[in-house]
Amino acid sequence: MFRKLIDTDDNSATAILRLVTGIVFFAHGAQKMLGWFGGYGFSGTMGYFTGAMHIPAPLAFLAIAAEFFGGIGLILGFLTRIAAFGVTVNMLVAIATVHLPFGFFMNWSGTQKGEGFEYHLLTLAVTTFLMIRGAGAFSVDHALTVAEPAGTEQRGLAHS
């Protein structure tokens, strides 16, 4: 089961997609978790999520963790499918609870009261791809995939 979770190839294009997505989500998660990059930090974000947005505390925590730890997981290519799943759920909830009323487009001209969901939709496409394909090259998952115990090839268990 664990093998299926980390199974991936050594595709460089997949790695680029994973790394860039990981950097973006790490930065957003670091704003929420650590207060980096102009963010409010963990207590400020939790206060906003639970107070102003009325999100239950356990779900608010999961949203912060999905961005921060999911970003790290994607950067490292470690448990990529789980990291991508966390980001996927985060984006689906963000669309449903915040961005859907503002339509498709981001607020490029400053004429809307909020941001649309086009960015979130792109993220859903990327994370779905990563859940299907895995981490690609330059990843912990790939290193674990190729580091099979000796003798598995004779038993027909090797990755094809």
PDB file of C-alpha atoms in Angstrom:
ATOM      1  CA  MET A   1       0.000   0.000   0.000  1.00  0.00           C
ATOM      2  CA  PHE A   2       2.785   2.439   0.930  1.00  0.00           C
ATOM      3  CA  ARG A   3       4.531   1.557  -2.331  1.00  0.00           C
ATOM      4  CA  LYS A   4       1.462   2.631  -4.345  1.00  0.00           C
ATOM      5  CA  LEU A   5       1.334   5.882  -2.391  1.00  0.00           C
ATOM      6  CA  ILE A   6       4.907   6.905  -3.265  1.00  0.00           C
ATOM      7  CA  ASP A   7       5.234   5.237  -6.677  1.00  0.00           C
ATOM      8  CA  THR A   8       6.475   7.691  -9.298  1.00  0.00           C
ATOM      9  CA  ASP A   9       8.746   7.995 -12.292  1.00  0.00           C
ATOM     10  CA  ASP A  10      11.728  10.282 -12.862  1.00  0.00           C
ATOM     11  CA  ASN A  11       9.950  12.809 -15.058  1.00  0.00           C
ATOM     12  CA  SER A  12      11.541  16.269 -14.846  1.00  0.00           C
ATOM     13  CA  ALA A  13       8.420  18.111 -16.055  1.00  0.00           C
ATOM     14  CA  THR A  14       6.406  16.606 -13.204  1.00  0.00           C
ATOM     15  CA  ALA A  15       9.137  17.708 -10.804  1.00  0.00           C
ATOM     16  CA  ILE A  16       8.967  21.292 -12.075  1.00  0.00           C
ATOM     17  CA  LEU A  17       5.194  21.375 -11.650  1.00  0.00           C
ATOM     18  CA  ARG A  18       5.502  19.907  -8.152  1.00  0.00           C
ATOM     19  CA  LEU A  19       8.294  22.260  -7.054  1.00  0.00           C
ATOM     20  CA  VAL A  20       6.619  25.452  -8.255  1.00  0.00           C
ATOM     21  CA  THR A  21       3.296  24.459  -6.684  1.00  0.00           C
ATOM     22  CA  GLY A  22       5.109  23.552  -3.467  1.00  0.00           C
ATOM     23  CA  ILE A  23       6.890  26.908  -3.320  1.00  0.00           C
ATOM     24  CA  VAL A  24       3.635  28.800  -3.837  1.00  0.00           C
ATOM     25  CA  PHE A  25       1.819  26.844  -1.135  1.00  0.00           C
ATOM     26  CA  PHE A  26       4.730  26.906   1.287  1.00  0.00           C
ATOM     27  CA  ALA A  27       4.808  30.712   0.993  1.00  0.00           C
ATOM     28  CA  HIS A  28       1.050  30.989   1.639  1.00  0.00           C
ATOM     29  CA  GLY A  29       1.261  28.461   4.449  1.00  0.00           C
ATOM     30  CA  ALA A  30       4.250  30.262   6.016  1.00  0.00           C
ATOM     31  CA  GLN A  31       2.188  33.459   6.078  1.00  0.00           C
ATOM     32  CA  LYS A  32      -0.504  31.661   8.022  1.00  0.00           C
ATOM     33  CA  MET A  33       1.668  29.415  10.195  1.00  0.00           C
ATOM     34  CA  LEU A  34       4.731  31.580  10.897  1.00  0.00           C
ATOM     35  CA  GLY A  35       3.775  35.134   9.992  1.00  0.00           C
ATOM     36  CA  TRP A  36       6.386  35.221   7.224  1.00  0.00           C
ATOM     37  CA  PHE A  37       5.968  37.229   4.010  1.00  0.00           C
ATOM     38  CA  GLY A  38       3.581  39.720   5.616  1.00  0.00           C
ATOM     39  CA  GLY A  39       1.235  37.117   7.097  1.00  0.00           C
ATOM     40  CA  TYR A  40      -0.526  37.211  10.453  1.00  0.00           C
ATOM     41  CA  GLY A  41       0.977  34.028  11.849  1.00  0.00           C
ATOM     42  CA  PHE A  42      -0.786  31.083  13.413  1.00  0.00           C
ATOM     43  CA  SER A  43      -2.757  32.843  16.152  1.00  0.00           C
ATOM     44  CA  GLY A  44      -3.777  35.728  13.891  1.00  0.00           C
ATOM     45  CA  THR A  45      -4.897  33.412  11.119  1.00  0.00           C
ATOM     46  CA  MET A  46      -6.723  31.089  13.520  1.00  0.00           C
ATOM     47  CA  GLY A  47      -8.464  34.117  15.040  1.00  0.00           C
ATOM     48  CA  TYR A  48      -9.581  35.333  11.631  1.00  0.00           C
ATOM     49  CA  PHE A  49     -10.685  31.905  10.425  1.00  0.00           C
ATOM     50  CA  THR A  50     -12.636  31.078  13.586  1.00  0.00           C
ATOM     51  CA  GLY A  51     -13.865  34.583  14.460  1.00  0.00           C
ATOM     52  CA  ALA A  52     -14.582  36.394  11.194  1.00  0.00           C
ATOM     53  CA  MET A  53     -15.125  33.394   8.923  1.00  0.00           C
ATOM     54  CA  HIS A  54     -16.727  31.140  11.581  1.00  0.00           C
ATOM     55  CA  ILE A  55     -14.684  28.128  10.548  1.00  0.00           C
ATOM     56  CA  PRO A  56     -14.499  25.500  13.308  1.00  0.00           C
ATOM     57  CA  ALA A  57     -11.035  25.480  14.916  1.00  0.00           C
ATOM     58  CA  PRO A  58     -10.090  21.925  13.831  1.00  0.00           C
ATOM     59  CA  LEU A  59     -10.908  22.747  10.207  1.00  0.00           C
ATOM     60  CA  ALA A  60      -9.102  26.092  10.397  1.00  0.00           C
ATOM     61  CA  PHE A  61      -6.030  24.276  11.701  1.00  0.00           C
ATOM     62  CA  LEU A  62      -6.249  21.719   8.877  1.00  0.00           C
ATOM     63  CA  ALA A  63      -6.426  24.521   6.293  1.00  0.00           C
ATOM     64  CA  ILE A  64      -3.262  26.128   7.666  1.00  0.00           C
ATOM     65  CA  ALA A  65      -1.493  22.760   7.928  1.00  0.00           C
ATOM     66  CA  ALA A  66      -2.500  21.744   4.390  1.00  0.00           C
ATOM     67  CA  GLU A  67      -0.842  24.819   2.911  1.00  0.00           C
ATOM     68  CA  PHE A  68       2.257  24.831   5.128  1.00  0.00           C
ATOM     69  CA  PHE A  69       3.039  21.115   5.406  1.00  0.00           C
ATOM     70  CA  GLY A  70       1.571  20.363   1.971  1.00  0.00           C
ATOM     71  CA  GLY A  71       3.923  22.967   0.501  1.00  0.00           C
ATOM     72  CA  ILE A  72       6.906  21.385   2.248  1.00  0.00           C
ATOM     73  CA  GLY A  73       5.811  17.913   1.118  1.00  0.00           C
ATOM     74  CA  LEU A  74       5.528  19.092  -2.477  1.00  0.00           C
ATOM     75  CA  ILE A  75       8.902  20.857  -2.411  1.00  0.00           C
ATOM     76  CA  LEU A  76      10.602  17.736  -1.077  1.00  0.00           C
ATOM     77  CA  GLY A  77       8.470  15.368  -3.119  1.00  0.00           C
ATOM     78  CA  PHE A  78       7.674  13.463   0.065  1.00  0.00           C
ATOM     79  CA  LEU A  79       4.266  11.799   0.291  1.00  0.00           C
ATOM     80  CA  THR A  80       3.365  13.919  -2.708  1.00  0.00           C
ATOM     81  CA  ARG A  81      -0.060  12.403  -3.243  1.00  0.00           C
ATOM     82  CA  ILE A  82      -1.070  13.168   0.356  1.00  0.00           C
ATOM     83  CA  ALA A  83       0.326  16.704   0.141  1.00  0.00           C
ATOM     84  CA  ALA A  84      -1.481  17.295  -3.155  1.00  0.00           C
ATOM     85  CA  PHE A  85      -4.705  15.901  -1.692  1.00  0.00           C
ATOM     86  CA  GLY A  86      -4.501  18.321   1.248  1.00  0.00           C
ATOM     87  CA  VAL A  87      -4.016  21.265  -1.094  1.00  0.00           C
ATOM     88  CA  THR A  88      -6.869  19.991  -3.293  1.00  0.00           C
ATOM     89  CA  VAL A  89      -9.313  19.874  -0.388  1.00  0.00           C
ATOM     90  CA  ASN A  90      -8.139  23.302   0.750  1.00  0.00           C
ATOM     91  CA  MET A  91      -8.814  24.776  -2.696  1.00  0.00           C
ATOM     92  CA  LEU A  92     -12.222  23.099  -3.026  1.00  0.00           C
ATOM     93  CA  VAL A  93     -13.291  24.514   0.331  1.00  0.00           C
ATOM     94  CA  ALA A  94     -11.917  27.956  -0.580  1.00  0.00           C
ATOM     95  CA  ILE A  95     -13.935  27.956  -3.808  1.00  0.00           C
ATOM     96  CA  ALA A  96     -17.126  26.769  -2.133  1.00  0.00           C
ATOM     97  CA  THR A  97     -16.977  29.017   0.921  1.00  0.00           C
ATOM     98  CA  VAL A  98     -15.262  32.197  -0.281  1.00  0.00           C
ATOM     99  CA  HIS A  99     -14.570  32.628  -3.989  1.00  0.00           C
ATOM    100  CA  LEU A 100     -17.564  31.188  -5.869  1.00  0.00           C
ATOM    101  CA  PRO A 101     -19.834  34.236  -5.333  1.00  0.00           C
ATOM    102  CA  PHE A 102     -17.244  36.459  -7.048  1.00  0.00           C
ATOM    103  CA  GLY A 103     -17.246  34.464 -10.267  1.00  0.00           C
ATOM    104  CA  PHE A 104     -14.475  33.003 -12.333  1.00  0.00           C
ATOM    105  CA  PHE A 105     -12.019  35.874 -12.702  1.00  0.00           C
ATOM    106  CA  MET A 106      -9.580  37.242 -10.169  1.00  0.00           C
ATOM    107  CA  ASN A 107     -10.074  40.887  -9.236  1.00  0.00           C
ATOM    108  CA  TRP A 108      -7.528  42.241 -11.723  1.00  0.00           C
ATOM    109  CA  SER A 109      -9.143  45.657 -12.098  1.00  0.00           C
ATOM    110  CA  GLY A 110     -10.199  46.151  -8.484  1.00  0.00           C
ATOM    111  CA  THR A 111     -13.874  46.424  -9.404  1.00  0.00           C
ATOM    112  CA  GLN A 112     -15.126  43.337  -7.522  1.00  0.00           C
ATOM    113  CA  LYS A 113     -15.591  42.930  -3.794  1.00  0.00           C
ATOM    114  CA  GLY A 114     -13.539  39.722  -3.799  1.00  0.00           C
ATOM    115  CA  GLU A 115     -11.435  37.331  -5.835  1.00  0.00           C
ATOM    116  CA  GLY A 116     -12.805  34.762  -8.276  1.00  0.00           C
ATOM    117  CA  PHE A 117     -11.737  31.136  -8.434  1.00  0.00           C
ATOM    118  CA  GLU A 118      -9.578  30.893 -11.579  1.00  0.00           C
ATOM    119  CA  TYR A 119      -6.348  30.484  -9.557  1.00  0.00           C
ATOM    120  CA  HIS A 120      -7.970  27.776  -7.449  1.00  0.00           C
ATOM    121  CA  LEU A 121      -9.139  25.934 -10.555  1.00  0.00           C
ATOM    122  CA  LEU A 122      -5.601  25.904 -11.963  1.00  0.00           C
ATOM    123  CA  THR A 123      -4.332  24.598  -8.632  1.00  0.00           C
ATOM    124  CA  LEU A 124      -6.946  21.819  -8.728  1.00  0.00           C
ATOM    125  CA  ALA A 125      -5.682  20.765 -12.154  1.00  0.00           C
ATOM    126  CA  VAL A 126      -2.063  20.692 -10.948  1.00  0.00           C
ATOM    127  CA  THR A 127      -2.786  18.817  -7.720  1.00  0.00           C
ATOM    128  CA  THR A 128      -4.991  16.299  -9.523  1.00  0.00           C
ATOM    129  CA  PHE A 129      -2.129  15.664 -11.945  1.00  0.00           C
ATOM    130  CA  LEU A 130       0.278  15.160  -9.032  1.00  0.00           C
ATOM    131  CA  MET A 131      -2.117  12.777  -7.282  1.00  0.00           C
ATOM    132  CA  ILE A 132      -2.285  10.705 -10.475  1.00  0.00           C
ATOM    133  CA  ARG A 133       1.392  10.819 -11.525  1.00  0.00           C
ATOM    134  CA  GLY A 134       3.245  11.223  -8.260  1.00  0.00           C
ATOM    135  CA  ALA A 135       6.271  13.386  -7.485  1.00  0.00           C
ATOM    136  CA  GLY A 136       8.478  12.837 -10.514  1.00  0.00           C
ATOM    137  CA  ALA A 137      12.238  13.365 -10.512  1.00  0.00           C
ATOM    138  CA  PHE A 138      14.311  14.870  -7.711  1.00  0.00           C
ATOM    139  CA  SER A 139      11.918  13.705  -5.003  1.00  0.00           C
ATOM    140  CA  VAL A 140      12.032  11.689  -1.817  1.00  0.00           C
ATOM    141  CA  ASP A 141       9.197   9.565  -3.226  1.00  0.00           C
ATOM    142  CA  HIS A 142      11.294   8.696  -6.288  1.00  0.00           C
ATOM    143  CA  ALA A 143      14.324   7.884  -4.140  1.00  0.00           C
ATOM    144  CA  LEU A 144      12.176   5.566  -2.025  1.00  0.00           C
ATOM    145  CA  THR A 145      10.623   4.034  -5.140  1.00  0.00           C
ATOM    146  CA  VAL A 146      13.964   3.035  -6.665  1.00  0.00           C
ATOM    147  CA  ALA A 147      15.440   1.870  -3.345  1.00  0.00           C
ATOM    148  CA  GLU A 148      13.672  -1.506  -3.411  1.00  0.00           C
ATOM    149  CA  PRO A 149      14.852  -4.357  -1.226  1.00  0.00           C
ATOM    150  CA  ALA A 150      17.138  -6.810  -3.020  1.00  0.00           C
ATOM    151  CA  GLY A 151      15.384  -9.759  -4.597  1.00  0.00           C
ATOM    152  CA  THR A 152      12.020  -8.146  -5.338  1.00  0.00           C
ATOM    153  CA  GLU A 153      12.671  -8.351  -9.073  1.00  0.00           C
ATOM    154  CA  GLN A 154      12.893 -12.154  -9.000  1.00  0.00           C
ATOM    155  CA  ARG A 155       9.530 -12.368  -7.232  1.00  0.00           C
ATOM    156  CA  GLY A 156       7.864 -10.203  -9.878  1.00  0.00           C
ATOM    157  CA  LEU A 157       7.263  -7.307  -7.486  1.00  0.00           C
ATOM    158  CA  ALA A 158       9.501  -4.739  -9.128  1.00  0.00           C
ATOM    159  CA  HIS A 159       8.080  -1.528 -10.482  1.00  0.00           C
ATOM    160  CA  SER A 160       7.642  -1.763 -14.219  1.00  0.00           C
TER     161      SER A 160
END
